[in-house]
Amino acid sequence: MKAYTAFHSYSVGNQILALVQCQMRGLQPGPINTFPKWKDLGRFVKRGERALTLCMPITCKRREENSDDENTFTSFVYKARWFTLSQTDGQELEPITIPEWDAERAMKALNIERVPFDHTDGNVQGFARGRQLAINPIAQLPQKTFFHECAHILLHTGEGDFADGETTPRNLREVEAESVALVCCESLGLEGAEYCRGYVQNWLSRGSGFDTEAIPEKSAQKIFRAADQIIRAGRSEIASVTA
Ligand SMILES: [Zn+2]
């Protein structure tokens, strides 16, 4: 929540990266911008301040051997280019408003449909089928369940480029979906994070073939990506994607 409030226009991964660096250096977390962007805002970076490092996408071109085709692809690099508000001085900043988040808007943008809950087992909180989701009308934490089922659609049941329901073991699918719910609940300041932690730990401990103490790197990437997609899709403004 702290990272999201300060750095909401950045990806979840970069928000956490920025927050950790602020904490390590004893800096007050706040809006971050590059040197020239701060200049545009009438502020300057204080003498001796060191830039924060974030991960940024770059577009590369690659020419295939024996062919005239040129392919473009995205690669990620770490660059030290950003400064947080407390590292700068100058003109007062306009108060920053965090865009509102709405579930209906998110579903529309993600091409997800809500269907009536027709499961006979009342203990089931919700389910995802293809690009459809249903939430039990008496679910304990309907918003947490919504994020969980959205994550299953984006990562497991839908036909997206990350859909791999067949190949990811059940326990890891649950870890992934609930971790997305955790990141979304925390970022948007909604209740449920405590439940998420217990659920993730429970499914993680049942794993086999990987370290049951840690979430595998590939799953972590999927979790951040899906959480980003869900948060961005539900926001009231199209935030400029800087990193
Ligand atoms: Zn699930």
CSV table of C-alpha atoms and ligand atoms in Angstrom, one decimal:
chain,number,residue,atom,x,y,z
A,1,MET,CA,0.0,0.0,0.0
A,2,LYS,CA,2.8,2.3,0.9
A,3,ALA,CA,4.6,1.5,-2.3
A,4,TYR,CA,1.5,1.9,-4.4
A,5,THR,CA,0.5,5.2,-2.8
A,6,ALA,CA,3.9,6.7,-3.6
A,7,PHE,CA,4.6,5.2,-6.9
A,8,HIS,CA,1.2,4.1,-8.4
A,9,SER,CA,2.1,5.0,-12.0
A,10,TYR,CA,4.9,2.4,-12.0
A,11,SER,CA,4.6,-1.3,-12.3
A,12,VAL,CA,4.2,-3.3,-9.1
A,13,GLY,CA,7.8,-4.7,-9.4
A,14,ASN,CA,9.2,-1.2,-9.7
A,15,GLN,CA,7.0,0.1,-6.8
A,16,ILE,CA,8.6,-2.5,-4.5
A,17,LEU,CA,12.0,-1.8,-5.9
A,18,ALA,CA,11.7,1.9,-5.2
A,19,LEU,CA,10.3,1.4,-1.7
A,20,VAL,CA,13.1,-1.0,-0.7
A,21,GLN,CA,15.7,1.5,-1.9
A,22,CYS,CA,14.0,4.4,-0.1
A,23,GLN,CA,14.0,2.3,3.1
A,24,MET,CA,17.6,1.3,2.7
A,25,ARG,CA,18.7,4.9,2.3
A,26,GLY,CA,16.4,6.4,4.8
A,27,LEU,CA,14.5,8.4,2.2
A,28,GLN,CA,10.9,9.4,2.6
A,29,PRO,CA,9.0,7.5,-0.2
A,30,GLY,CA,7.2,9.9,-2.5
A,31,PRO,CA,6.6,10.6,-6.2
A,32,ILE,CA,9.5,9.7,-8.4
A,33,ASN,CA,10.7,11.2,-11.6
A,34,THR,CA,13.7,11.4,-13.8
A,35,PHE,CA,16.1,14.5,-13.6
A,36,PRO,CA,14.6,16.2,-16.7
A,37,LYS,CA,11.0,15.4,-15.5
A,38,TRP,CA,11.7,17.1,-12.2
A,39,LYS,CA,13.0,20.1,-14.1
A,40,ASP,CA,9.8,20.3,-16.1
A,41,LEU,CA,7.9,20.3,-12.8
A,42,GLY,CA,10.0,23.3,-11.5
A,43,ARG,CA,12.1,21.3,-9.1
A,44,PHE,CA,15.8,20.3,-9.1
A,45,VAL,CA,17.6,17.3,-7.7
A,46,LYS,CA,19.6,18.3,-4.6
A,47,ARG,CA,23.4,18.2,-4.7
A,48,GLY,CA,25.0,14.8,-4.1
A,49,GLU,CA,21.7,12.8,-4.3
A,50,ARG,CA,22.1,9.4,-5.9
A,51,ALA,CA,19.5,8.2,-8.3
A,52,LEU,CA,17.2,5.2,-7.6
A,53,THR,CA,17.4,2.2,-9.9
A,54,LEU,CA,14.3,0.9,-11.7
A,55,CYS,CA,13.7,-1.7,-14.3
A,56,MET,CA,12.7,-0.3,-17.7
A,57,PRO,CA,11.6,-1.9,-20.9
A,58,ILE,CA,13.6,-1.2,-24.1
A,59,THR,CA,12.6,-2.2,-27.6
A,60,CYS,CA,15.3,-4.0,-29.5
A,61,LYS,CA,15.6,-5.0,-33.2
A,62,ARG,CA,17.1,-8.2,-34.4
A,63,ARG,CA,17.7,-9.2,-37.9
A,64,GLU,CA,17.3,-12.9,-38.6
A,65,GLU,CA,20.1,-14.7,-40.3
A,66,ASN,CA,19.7,-15.2,-44.1
A,67,SER,CA,16.6,-13.1,-44.1
A,68,ASP,CA,15.5,-9.5,-44.5
A,69,ASP,CA,13.0,-9.7,-41.7
A,70,GLU,CA,13.6,-7.5,-38.8
A,71,ASN,CA,12.0,-8.6,-35.5
A,72,THR,CA,11.4,-6.3,-32.6
A,73,PHE,CA,11.3,-7.5,-29.1
A,74,THR,CA,11.2,-6.1,-25.6
A,75,SER,CA,14.1,-6.5,-23.2
A,76,PHE,CA,14.4,-5.2,-19.6
A,77,VAL,CA,17.3,-3.2,-18.2
A,78,TYR,CA,18.1,-1.7,-14.8
A,79,LYS,CA,18.9,2.0,-14.9
A,80,ALA,CA,19.7,4.5,-12.1
A,81,ARG,CA,17.7,7.5,-13.3
A,82,TRP,CA,15.0,8.3,-10.8
A,83,PHE,CA,14.8,10.6,-7.8
A,84,THR,CA,12.1,10.7,-5.2
A,85,LEU,CA,10.5,13.9,-4.1
A,86,SER,CA,12.6,14.3,-0.9
A,87,GLN,CA,15.8,14.3,-3.0
A,88,THR,CA,14.6,17.4,-4.8
A,89,ASP,CA,13.8,21.0,-4.0
A,90,GLY,CA,12.0,23.9,-5.6
A,91,GLN,CA,8.4,24.7,-6.6
A,92,GLU,CA,5.6,23.1,-4.5
A,93,LEU,CA,4.1,20.0,-6.1
A,94,GLU,CA,0.4,19.8,-6.9
A,95,PRO,CA,-1.3,17.4,-4.5
A,96,ILE,CA,-1.3,13.9,-6.0
A,97,THR,CA,-4.6,12.0,-6.4
A,98,ILE,CA,-4.5,8.3,-6.7
A,99,PRO,CA,-6.9,7.1,-9.4
A,100,GLU,CA,-10.0,5.2,-8.3
A,101,TRP,CA,-10.2,1.5,-9.0
A,102,ASP,CA,-13.4,-0.2,-10.1
A,103,ALA,CA,-14.0,-3.9,-10.6
A,104,GLU,CA,-16.5,-3.5,-13.5
A,105,ARG,CA,-14.1,-1.3,-15.4
A,106,ALA,CA,-11.4,-3.9,-14.9
A,107,MET,CA,-13.5,-6.8,-16.2
A,108,LYS,CA,-14.5,-4.8,-19.3
A,109,ALA,CA,-10.9,-4.0,-20.1
A,110,LEU,CA,-9.7,-7.5,-19.4
A,111,ASN,CA,-12.6,-9.1,-21.4
A,112,ILE,CA,-13.8,-11.0,-18.4
A,113,GLU,CA,-17.5,-11.7,-17.8
A,114,ARG,CA,-19.2,-12.2,-14.4
A,115,VAL,CA,-21.7,-15.1,-14.3
A,116,PRO,CA,-24.1,-16.2,-11.6
A,117,PHE,CA,-22.7,-18.5,-8.9
A,118,ASP,CA,-24.1,-21.9,-9.6
A,119,HIS,CA,-21.8,-24.1,-7.5
A,120,THR,CA,-23.7,-26.2,-5.0
A,121,ASP,CA,-20.8,-26.3,-2.5
A,122,GLY,CA,-21.4,-23.3,-0.2
A,123,ASN,CA,-17.8,-23.4,1.0
A,124,VAL,CA,-16.5,-22.5,-2.5
A,125,GLN,CA,-15.8,-18.7,-2.6
A,126,GLY,CA,-15.8,-18.4,-6.3
A,127,PHE,CA,-14.6,-20.0,-9.5
A,128,ALA,CA,-13.2,-19.2,-12.9
A,129,ARG,CA,-14.1,-20.9,-16.2
A,130,GLY,CA,-12.5,-19.7,-19.5
A,131,ARG,CA,-12.9,-16.0,-19.3
A,132,GLN,CA,-15.9,-16.1,-16.9
A,133,LEU,CA,-15.8,-15.8,-13.2
A,134,ALA,CA,-18.4,-16.2,-10.4
A,135,ILE,CA,-18.3,-15.1,-6.8
A,136,ASN,CA,-20.3,-16.8,-4.1
A,137,PRO,CA,-22.9,-14.2,-3.0
A,138,ILE,CA,-22.0,-15.0,0.6
A,139,ALA,CA,-18.2,-15.1,0.0
A,140,GLN,CA,-16.3,-13.9,3.1
A,141,LEU,CA,-14.1,-11.5,1.3
A,142,PRO,CA,-15.7,-10.9,-2.2
A,143,GLN,CA,-13.1,-8.5,-3.4
A,144,LYS,CA,-10.2,-10.8,-2.5
A,145,THR,CA,-12.0,-13.7,-4.2
A,146,PHE,CA,-12.6,-11.5,-7.3
A,147,PHE,CA,-8.8,-10.8,-7.6
A,148,HIS,CA,-8.1,-14.5,-7.1
A,149,GLU,CA,-10.5,-15.6,-9.8
A,150,CYS,CA,-9.3,-12.8,-12.2
A,151,ALA,CA,-5.7,-14.1,-11.7
A,152,HIS,CA,-6.8,-17.7,-12.6
A,153,ILE,CA,-8.3,-16.3,-15.8
A,154,LEU,CA,-5.2,-14.3,-16.7
A,155,LEU,CA,-2.8,-17.0,-15.8
A,156,HIS,CA,-4.5,-20.4,-16.1
A,157,THR,CA,-8.0,-20.7,-17.6
A,158,GLY,CA,-8.1,-17.9,-20.2
A,159,GLU,CA,-6.4,-18.1,-23.6
A,160,GLY,CA,-3.8,-15.4,-22.8
A,161,ASP,CA,-0.1,-15.9,-23.5
A,162,PHE,CA,0.4,-16.9,-19.9
A,163,ALA,CA,-2.4,-19.4,-19.8
A,164,ASP,CA,-0.9,-22.7,-18.7
A,165,GLY,CA,-3.5,-24.5,-16.6
A,166,GLU,CA,-2.4,-27.8,-17.9
A,167,THR,CA,1.3,-27.5,-17.1
A,168,THR,CA,1.3,-25.7,-13.8
A,169,PRO,CA,0.6,-28.0,-10.8
A,170,ARG,CA,-2.6,-27.2,-8.8
A,171,ASN,CA,-0.8,-26.1,-5.7
A,172,LEU,CA,1.3,-23.6,-7.6
A,173,ARG,CA,-1.8,-22.3,-9.5
A,174,GLU,CA,-3.4,-21.5,-6.1
A,175,VAL,CA,-0.2,-19.9,-4.8
A,176,GLU,CA,-0.1,-17.7,-7.9
A,177,ALA,CA,-3.7,-16.7,-7.8
A,178,GLU,CA,-3.7,-15.9,-4.1
A,179,SER,CA,-0.5,-14.0,-4.3
A,180,VAL,CA,-2.1,-11.8,-7.0
A,181,ALA,CA,-5.0,-11.2,-4.6
A,182,LEU,CA,-2.5,-10.3,-1.9
A,183,VAL,CA,-0.7,-7.7,-4.0
A,184,CYS,CA,-4.0,-6.3,-5.3
A,185,CYS,CA,-5.6,-6.1,-1.8
A,186,GLU,CA,-2.5,-4.5,-0.3
A,187,SER,CA,-2.0,-2.0,-3.2
A,188,LEU,CA,-5.6,-0.8,-3.1
A,189,GLY,CA,-5.9,-0.9,0.6
A,190,LEU,CA,-8.7,-3.5,0.7
A,191,GLU,CA,-9.1,-6.1,3.5
A,192,GLY,CA,-8.1,-9.7,3.0
A,193,ALA,CA,-4.3,-9.6,2.9
A,194,GLU,CA,-4.0,-11.6,6.2
A,195,TYR,CA,-6.2,-14.4,4.8
A,196,CYS,CA,-4.1,-14.4,1.6
A,197,ARG,CA,-0.9,-15.0,3.5
A,198,GLY,CA,-2.2,-18.0,5.3
A,199,TYR,CA,-3.6,-19.5,2.0
A,200,VAL,CA,-0.4,-18.9,0.1
A,201,GLN,CA,1.7,-20.5,2.8
A,202,ASN,CA,-0.7,-23.5,3.1
A,203,TRP,CA,-0.5,-24.3,-0.7
A,204,LEU,CA,3.2,-23.6,-0.9
A,205,SER,CA,4.0,-26.0,1.8
A,206,ARG,CA,2.2,-28.8,-0.1
A,207,GLY,CA,4.5,-28.4,-3.1
A,208,SER,CA,6.8,-30.9,-4.5
A,209,GLY,CA,9.7,-30.6,-7.0
A,210,PHE,CA,10.5,-27.1,-5.8
A,211,ASP,CA,11.6,-25.2,-2.7
A,212,THR,CA,8.5,-25.1,-0.6
A,213,GLU,CA,9.8,-22.1,1.4
A,214,ALA,CA,10.0,-19.8,-1.6
A,215,ILE,CA,7.8,-18.9,-4.6
A,216,PRO,CA,9.6,-19.9,-7.9
A,217,GLU,CA,11.0,-17.1,-10.0
A,218,LYS,CA,8.7,-17.8,-12.9
A,219,SER,CA,5.6,-17.7,-10.7
A,220,ALA,CA,6.8,-14.5,-9.1
A,221,GLN,CA,7.0,-12.9,-12.6
A,222,LYS,CA,3.5,-14.1,-13.4
A,223,ILE,CA,2.1,-12.8,-10.1
A,224,PHE,CA,3.5,-9.3,-10.7
A,225,ARG,CA,2.4,-9.2,-14.3
A,226,ALA,CA,-1.2,-10.3,-13.5
A,227,ALA,CA,-1.5,-7.9,-10.5
A,228,ASP,CA,-0.3,-5.1,-12.7
A,229,GLN,CA,-2.8,-5.9,-15.4
A,230,ILE,CA,-5.7,-6.1,-13.0
A,231,ILE,CA,-4.8,-2.8,-11.2
A,232,ARG,CA,-4.2,-0.9,-14.4
A,233,ALA,CA,-7.4,-2.3,-16.0
A,234,GLY,CA,-9.6,-1.0,-13.2
A,235,ARG,CA,-8.2,2.5,-12.9
A,236,SER,CA,-10.1,5.7,-13.7
A,237,GLU,CA,-7.4,7.1,-15.9
A,238,ILE,CA,-5.0,5.6,-18.3
A,239,ALA,CA,-1.8,6.3,-16.4
A,240,SER,CA,1.1,6.9,-18.6
A,241,VAL,CA,3.3,3.8,-18.5
A,242,THR,CA,6.7,5.1,-17.7
A,243,ALA,CA,8.3,1.9,-16.3
B,1,ZN,ZN,-8.1,-20.9,-6.9
